[in-house]
mmCIF file of C-alpha atoms and ligand atoms in Angstrom:
data_model
loop_
_atom_site.group_PDB
_atom_site.id
_atom_site.type_symbol
_atom_site.label_atom_id
_atom_site.label_comp_id
_atom_site.label_asym_id
_atom_site.label_seq_id
_atom_site.Cartn_x
_atom_site.Cartn_y
_atom_site.Cartn_z
ATOM 1 C CA MET A 981 -0.040 -0.043 0.029
ATOM 2 C CA LYS A 982 1.336 3.357 -0.967
ATOM 3 C CA PHE A 983 1.640 6.028 1.950
ATOM 4 C CA PHE A 984 0.683 9.725 1.141
ATOM 5 C CA VAL A 985 1.099 12.241 3.768
ATOM 6 C CA ASP A 986 -2.040 14.339 4.115
ATOM 7 C CA THR A 987 -0.633 17.897 5.095
ATOM 8 C CA ALA A 988 0.652 21.053 3.474
ATOM 9 C CA ASP A 989 3.256 21.461 6.155
ATOM 10 C CA THR A 990 6.469 21.275 4.378
ATOM 11 C CA ASN A 991 8.378 20.771 7.508
ATOM 12 C CA GLU A 992 6.455 17.605 8.264
ATOM 13 C CA ILE A 993 6.717 16.391 4.697
ATOM 14 C CA ARG A 994 10.604 16.980 4.591
ATOM 15 C CA GLU A 995 10.983 14.968 7.897
ATOM 16 C CA LEU A 996 8.769 12.152 6.680
ATOM 17 C CA ALA A 997 10.235 12.082 2.998
ATOM 18 C CA ALA A 998 13.613 11.526 4.683
ATOM 19 C CA THR A 999 12.372 8.137 6.018
ATOM 20 C CA GLY A 1000 11.840 6.883 2.321
ATOM 21 C CA LEU A 1001 8.451 5.692 3.355
ATOM 22 C CA ILE A 1002 6.395 8.356 1.659
ATOM 23 C CA ASP A 1003 4.972 7.999 -1.694
ATOM 24 C CA GLY A 1004 3.135 11.195 -2.303
ATOM 25 C CA VAL A 1005 1.170 14.015 -0.663
ATOM 26 C CA THR A 1006 -2.270 15.317 -0.662
ATOM 27 C CA THR A 1007 -3.540 18.605 0.173
ATOM 28 C CA ASN A 1008 -6.851 20.381 0.172
ATOM 29 C CA PRO A 1009 -7.977 24.080 0.587
ATOM 30 C CA SER A 1010 -8.377 23.478 4.578
ATOM 31 C CA LEU A 1011 -4.882 22.162 4.734
ATOM 32 C CA ILE A 1012 -3.480 25.152 2.691
ATOM 33 C CA VAL A 1013 -5.178 27.782 4.893
ATOM 34 C CA LYS A 1014 -3.632 25.971 7.739
ATOM 35 C CA SER A 1015 -0.248 26.258 6.309
ATOM 36 C CA GLY A 1016 -0.805 29.964 6.093
ATOM 37 C CA ARG A 1017 1.187 30.163 2.947
ATOM 38 C CA ASP A 1018 0.674 30.893 -0.761
ATOM 39 C CA PHE A 1019 -1.099 28.095 -2.396
ATOM 40 C CA LYS A 1020 1.024 27.794 -5.612
ATOM 41 C CA GLU A 1021 4.294 28.505 -3.712
ATOM 42 C CA VAL A 1022 3.642 25.662 -1.231
ATOM 43 C CA ILE A 1023 2.598 23.218 -3.934
ATOM 44 C CA ALA A 1024 5.833 23.948 -5.851
ATOM 45 C CA GLU A 1025 7.904 23.386 -2.613
ATOM 46 C CA ILE A 1026 5.986 20.209 -1.873
ATOM 47 C CA CYS A 1027 6.597 18.920 -5.515
ATOM 48 C CA GLU A 1028 10.305 19.241 -4.713
ATOM 49 C CA LEU A 1029 10.227 17.132 -1.584
ATOM 50 C CA THR A 1030 8.703 14.115 -3.277
ATOM 51 C CA ASP A 1031 8.804 12.586 -6.736
ATOM 52 C CA GLY A 1032 5.322 11.035 -5.931
ATOM 53 C CA PRO A 1033 1.837 12.626 -6.772
ATOM 54 C CA VAL A 1034 1.044 15.990 -4.956
ATOM 55 C CA SER A 1035 -2.598 16.538 -4.955
ATOM 56 C CA ALA A 1036 -3.610 20.278 -5.540
ATOM 57 C CA GLU A 1037 -7.353 20.983 -5.308
ATOM 58 C CA VAL A 1038 -9.298 23.128 -7.677
ATOM 59 C CA THR A 1039 -11.778 25.753 -6.169
ATOM 60 C CA ALA A 1040 -14.054 26.297 -9.161
ATOM 61 C CA LEU A 1041 -17.351 24.487 -9.181
ATOM 62 C CA GLU A 1042 -18.144 24.596 -12.982
ATOM 63 C CA ALA A 1043 -16.307 22.202 -15.265
ATOM 64 C CA ASP A 1044 -14.810 24.586 -17.714
ATOM 65 C CA ALA A 1045 -13.457 26.770 -14.909
ATOM 66 C CA MET A 1046 -12.071 23.674 -13.030
ATOM 67 C CA VAL A 1047 -10.328 22.695 -16.215
ATOM 68 C CA ALA A 1048 -8.782 26.300 -16.378
ATOM 69 C CA GLU A 1049 -7.548 26.189 -12.934
ATOM 70 C CA ALA A 1050 -6.138 22.700 -13.375
ATOM 71 C CA ARG A 1051 -4.221 23.950 -16.411
ATOM 72 C CA GLU A 1052 -2.562 26.443 -14.109
ATOM 73 C CA LEU A 1053 -1.854 24.090 -11.493
ATOM 74 C CA VAL A 1054 -0.038 21.510 -13.648
ATOM 75 C CA LYS A 1055 2.305 24.171 -14.882
ATOM 76 C CA ILE A 1056 3.811 24.155 -11.101
ATOM 77 C CA ALA A 1057 5.517 20.699 -11.516
ATOM 78 C CA LYS A 1058 5.188 17.421 -13.411
ATOM 79 C CA ASN A 1059 4.018 15.494 -10.264
ATOM 80 C CA VAL A 1060 1.099 17.874 -9.487
ATOM 81 C CA CYS A 1061 -2.125 15.607 -9.351
ATOM 82 C CA ILE A 1062 -5.387 17.687 -9.766
ATOM 83 C CA LYS A 1063 -7.885 17.214 -7.090
ATOM 84 C CA LEU A 1064 -11.661 17.522 -8.190
ATOM 85 C CA PRO A 1065 -14.697 17.300 -6.132
ATOM 86 C CA LEU A 1066 -17.175 14.488 -6.666
ATOM 87 C CA THR A 1067 -19.666 16.472 -8.483
ATOM 88 C CA ILE A 1068 -21.094 16.106 -11.956
ATOM 89 C CA ASP A 1069 -18.824 18.973 -13.027
ATOM 90 C CA GLY A 1070 -15.880 17.495 -11.329
ATOM 91 C CA LEU A 1071 -16.480 14.186 -13.018
ATOM 92 C CA LYS A 1072 -16.779 15.998 -16.271
ATOM 93 C CA ALA A 1073 -13.505 17.928 -15.826
ATOM 94 C CA CYS A 1074 -12.030 14.668 -14.645
ATOM 95 C CA LYS A 1075 -12.782 13.113 -17.975
ATOM 96 C CA ILE A 1076 -11.297 16.072 -19.942
ATOM 97 C CA LEU A 1077 -8.169 16.164 -17.796
ATOM 98 C CA THR A 1078 -7.386 12.398 -17.711
ATOM 99 C CA ASP A 1079 -8.086 12.202 -21.523
ATOM 100 C CA GLU A 1080 -5.292 14.620 -21.787
ATOM 101 C CA GLY A 1081 -2.935 12.624 -19.607
ATOM 102 C CA TYR A 1082 -3.088 14.455 -16.459
ATOM 103 C CA MET A 1083 -3.310 12.767 -12.962
ATOM 104 C CA VAL A 1084 -6.578 13.400 -11.204
ATOM 105 C CA ASN A 1085 -7.591 12.616 -7.678
ATOM 106 C CA VAL A 1086 -11.603 12.702 -7.195
ATOM 107 C CA THR A 1087 -12.209 13.831 -3.559
ATOM 108 C CA LEU A 1088 -15.005 14.039 -1.300
ATOM 109 C CA CYS A 1089 -16.211 10.598 -2.066
ATOM 110 C CA PHE A 1090 -18.840 9.140 0.387
ATOM 111 C CA SER A 1091 -20.651 6.380 -1.654
ATOM 112 C CA ALA A 1092 -19.712 3.384 -3.737
ATOM 113 C CA ASN A 1093 -21.895 4.866 -6.661
ATOM 114 C CA GLN A 1094 -19.804 7.986 -6.505
ATOM 115 C CA ALA A 1095 -16.516 5.931 -6.783
ATOM 116 C CA LEU A 1096 -17.980 3.996 -9.626
ATOM 117 C CA LEU A 1097 -18.720 7.299 -11.418
ATOM 118 C CA ALA A 1098 -15.151 8.464 -10.808
ATOM 119 C CA ALA A 1099 -13.721 5.291 -12.154
ATOM 120 C CA LYS A 1100 -15.875 5.696 -15.368
ATOM 121 C CA ALA A 1101 -14.513 9.330 -15.681
ATOM 122 C CA GLY A 1102 -10.961 7.888 -15.650
ATOM 123 C CA ALA A 1103 -9.926 8.974 -12.266
ATOM 124 C CA THR A 1104 -6.411 8.319 -11.387
ATOM 125 C CA PHE A 1105 -7.188 8.132 -7.731
ATOM 126 C CA ILE A 1106 -10.500 8.125 -5.737
ATOM 127 C CA SER A 1107 -10.705 9.527 -2.208
ATOM 128 C CA PRO A 1108 -13.289 8.016 -0.078
ATOM 129 C CA PHE A 1109 -13.310 9.915 3.430
ATOM 130 C CA ILE A 1110 -13.357 7.246 5.989
ATOM 131 C CA GLY A 1111 -13.209 9.373 9.055
ATOM 132 C CA ARG A 1112 -16.088 11.661 8.060
ATOM 133 C CA LEU A 1113 -18.323 8.768 7.631
ATOM 134 C CA ASP A 1114 -17.217 7.351 11.028
ATOM 135 C CA ASP A 1115 -17.928 10.719 12.652
ATOM 136 C CA MET A 1116 -21.629 10.056 11.403
ATOM 137 C CA ASN A 1117 -21.774 6.610 12.921
ATOM 138 C CA ILE A 1118 -21.505 5.099 9.237
ATOM 139 C CA ASP A 1119 -18.741 2.583 8.790
ATOM 140 C CA GLY A 1120 -16.323 4.235 6.530
ATOM 141 C CA MET A 1121 -14.395 1.108 6.072
ATOM 142 C CA GLU A 1122 -17.321 -0.613 4.418
ATOM 143 C CA LEU A 1123 -16.985 2.143 1.790
ATOM 144 C CA ILE A 1124 -13.404 1.030 0.905
ATOM 145 C CA GLU A 1125 -14.412 -2.604 0.865
ATOM 146 C CA ASP A 1126 -17.326 -1.975 -1.499
ATOM 147 C CA ILE A 1127 -15.241 0.201 -3.864
ATOM 148 C CA ARG A 1128 -12.568 -2.595 -3.948
ATOM 149 C CA ILE A 1129 -15.302 -5.225 -5.101
ATOM 150 C CA ILE A 1130 -16.684 -2.857 -7.589
ATOM 151 C CA TYR A 1131 -13.288 -1.988 -9.059
ATOM 152 C CA ASP A 1132 -12.147 -5.467 -9.272
ATOM 153 C CA ASN A 1133 -15.341 -6.673 -10.754
ATOM 154 C CA TYR A 1134 -14.579 -4.598 -13.789
ATOM 155 C CA GLY A 1135 -10.920 -4.140 -13.802
ATOM 156 C CA PHE A 1136 -11.091 -0.329 -13.129
ATOM 157 C CA GLU A 1137 -7.413 1.043 -12.865
ATOM 158 C CA THR A 1138 -8.547 3.973 -10.651
ATOM 159 C CA GLU A 1139 -6.596 3.536 -7.458
ATOM 160 C CA ILE A 1140 -8.411 3.724 -4.100
ATOM 161 C CA LEU A 1141 -6.793 6.356 -1.892
ATOM 162 C CA ALA A 1142 -8.140 5.989 1.492
ATOM 163 C CA ALA A 1143 -8.548 9.402 3.134
ATOM 164 C CA SER A 1144 -9.833 11.180 6.109
ATOM 165 C CA ILE A 1145 -7.695 8.832 8.244
ATOM 166 C CA ARG A 1146 -7.851 9.383 11.945
ATOM 167 C CA THR A 1147 -6.164 6.414 13.482
ATOM 168 C CA ALA A 1148 -3.583 3.649 13.166
ATOM 169 C CA ASN A 1149 -6.544 1.368 12.936
ATOM 170 C CA HIS A 1150 -7.762 3.046 9.969
ATOM 171 C CA VAL A 1151 -4.343 2.457 8.205
ATOM 172 C CA LYS A 1152 -4.386 -1.181 9.061
ATOM 173 C CA GLN A 1153 -8.079 -1.760 8.031
ATOM 174 C CA SER A 1154 -7.548 0.193 4.818
ATOM 175 C CA ALA A 1155 -4.689 -2.262 4.108
ATOM 176 C CA MET A 1156 -6.945 -5.229 4.968
ATOM 177 C CA ALA A 1157 -9.647 -3.826 2.686
ATOM 178 C CA GLY A 1158 -7.101 -3.543 -0.285
ATOM 179 C CA SER A 1159 -7.029 0.030 -0.548
ATOM 180 C CA ASP A 1160 -3.889 0.946 -3.095
ATOM 181 C CA VAL A 1161 -3.119 4.090 -1.033
ATOM 182 C CA ALA A 1162 -3.741 5.785 2.201
ATOM 183 C CA THR A 1163 -3.326 9.354 2.771
ATOM 184 C CA ILE A 1164 -2.327 9.828 6.581
ATOM 185 C CA PRO A 1165 -1.850 12.851 8.860
ATOM 186 C CA PRO A 1166 1.891 13.140 9.719
ATOM 187 C CA SER A 1167 1.135 12.299 13.547
ATOM 188 C CA VAL A 1168 -0.708 9.030 12.536
ATOM 189 C CA ILE A 1169 2.218 7.895 10.316
ATOM 190 C CA LYS A 1170 4.775 8.710 13.094
ATOM 191 C CA GLY A 1171 2.749 6.575 15.534
ATOM 192 C CA LEU A 1172 2.619 3.539 13.149
ATOM 193 C CA ALA A 1173 6.041 2.366 14.172
ATOM 194 C CA LYS A 1174 5.474 2.744 17.900
ATOM 195 C CA HIS A 1175 4.675 -0.148 20.232
ATOM 196 C CA PRO A 1176 5.610 -0.418 24.065
ATOM 197 C CA LEU A 1177 6.820 -3.961 23.748
ATOM 198 C CA THR A 1178 9.244 -2.980 20.936
ATOM 199 C CA ASP A 1179 10.560 -0.118 23.292
ATOM 200 C CA LYS A 1180 10.758 -2.447 26.224
ATOM 201 C CA GLY A 1181 12.529 -5.248 24.249
ATOM 202 C CA LEU A 1182 15.129 -2.855 22.665
ATOM 203 C CA GLU A 1183 15.804 -1.567 26.107
ATOM 204 C CA ALA A 1184 16.551 -5.020 27.486
ATOM 205 C CA PHE A 1185 18.612 -5.840 24.531
ATOM 206 C CA LEU A 1186 20.772 -2.761 24.942
ATOM 207 C CA ALA A 1187 21.216 -3.465 28.641
ATOM 208 C CA ASP A 1188 22.358 -6.881 28.090
ATOM 209 C CA TRP A 1189 24.752 -5.635 25.211
ATOM 210 C CA ALA A 1190 26.222 -3.110 27.511
ATOM 211 C CA LYS A 1191 27.207 -6.038 29.965
ATOM 212 C CA THR A 1192 29.434 -7.469 27.188
ATOM 213 C CA GLY A 1193 31.558 -4.395 27.114
ATOM 214 C CA GLN A 1194 31.848 -4.959 23.397
ATOM 215 C CA SER A 1195 31.277 -2.449 20.482
ATOM 216 C CA ILE A 1196 30.627 -3.018 16.868
ATOM 217 C CA LEU A 1197 32.728 -0.161 15.503
HETATM 218 O O1 LIG B 1463 -7.291 15.678 2.464
HETATM 219 C C1 LIG B 1463 -8.453 14.885 2.336
HETATM 220 C C2 LIG B 1463 -8.911 14.165 3.644
HETATM 221 O O2 LIG B 1463 -7.802 13.212 4.005
HETATM 222 C C3 LIG B 1463 -9.238 15.138 4.609
HETATM 223 O O3 LIG B 1463 -9.462 14.458 5.855
HETATM 224 O O4 LIG B 1463 -9.477 14.847 8.395
HETATM 225 O O5 LIG B 1463 -10.402 16.760 6.661
HETATM 226 O O6 LIG B 1463 -11.676 14.527 7.094
HETATM 227 P P1 LIG B 1463 -10.293 15.077 7.030
#
């Protein structure tokens, strides 16, 4: 499963990119405002921090205007992935842009039928929002499972990009459900490696090693 980091904080991206574990970045207008930075400038900087897809979201609501914004955004870097909302106009713009060879991430997906439409529109990625469904006591992971079945039934190449991830369990469950990608907040990514028994075991190993009085170098 590919790991994208879900943030526009370049310090966080730089730190995580250095691990070699990051395959791309997703942003959205809320993450951009949180960064406090100029949209195009921060996307350009992010595109230099990773070779993977960097999602930059349009803000227009009408297809032709979305395409016009997308044509501006793709000028920033070759790894810009255009993020479009899952609306009829977003799907229309998706078809136009993917037919021209651009990467498109269709976002704000909350149903399997929406995901089916995105695949038919040629989306590179579909972003089902797990956490926001969970927030409404709807099982967000069921959506990932349903999309996986539908996409596999018809051999759609659109990649499932599990989004709105809140916990380490969301990451595990997305992987179990066969999501191609998970876009994960930096804090959740950093927490994935942590386990108290690992810490305890390492401490014991090093305490015993110290008793040998030896060194490797
Ligand atoms: O960036 C898309 C998605 O990951 C946003 O998640 O936490 O705002 O529901 P969230």
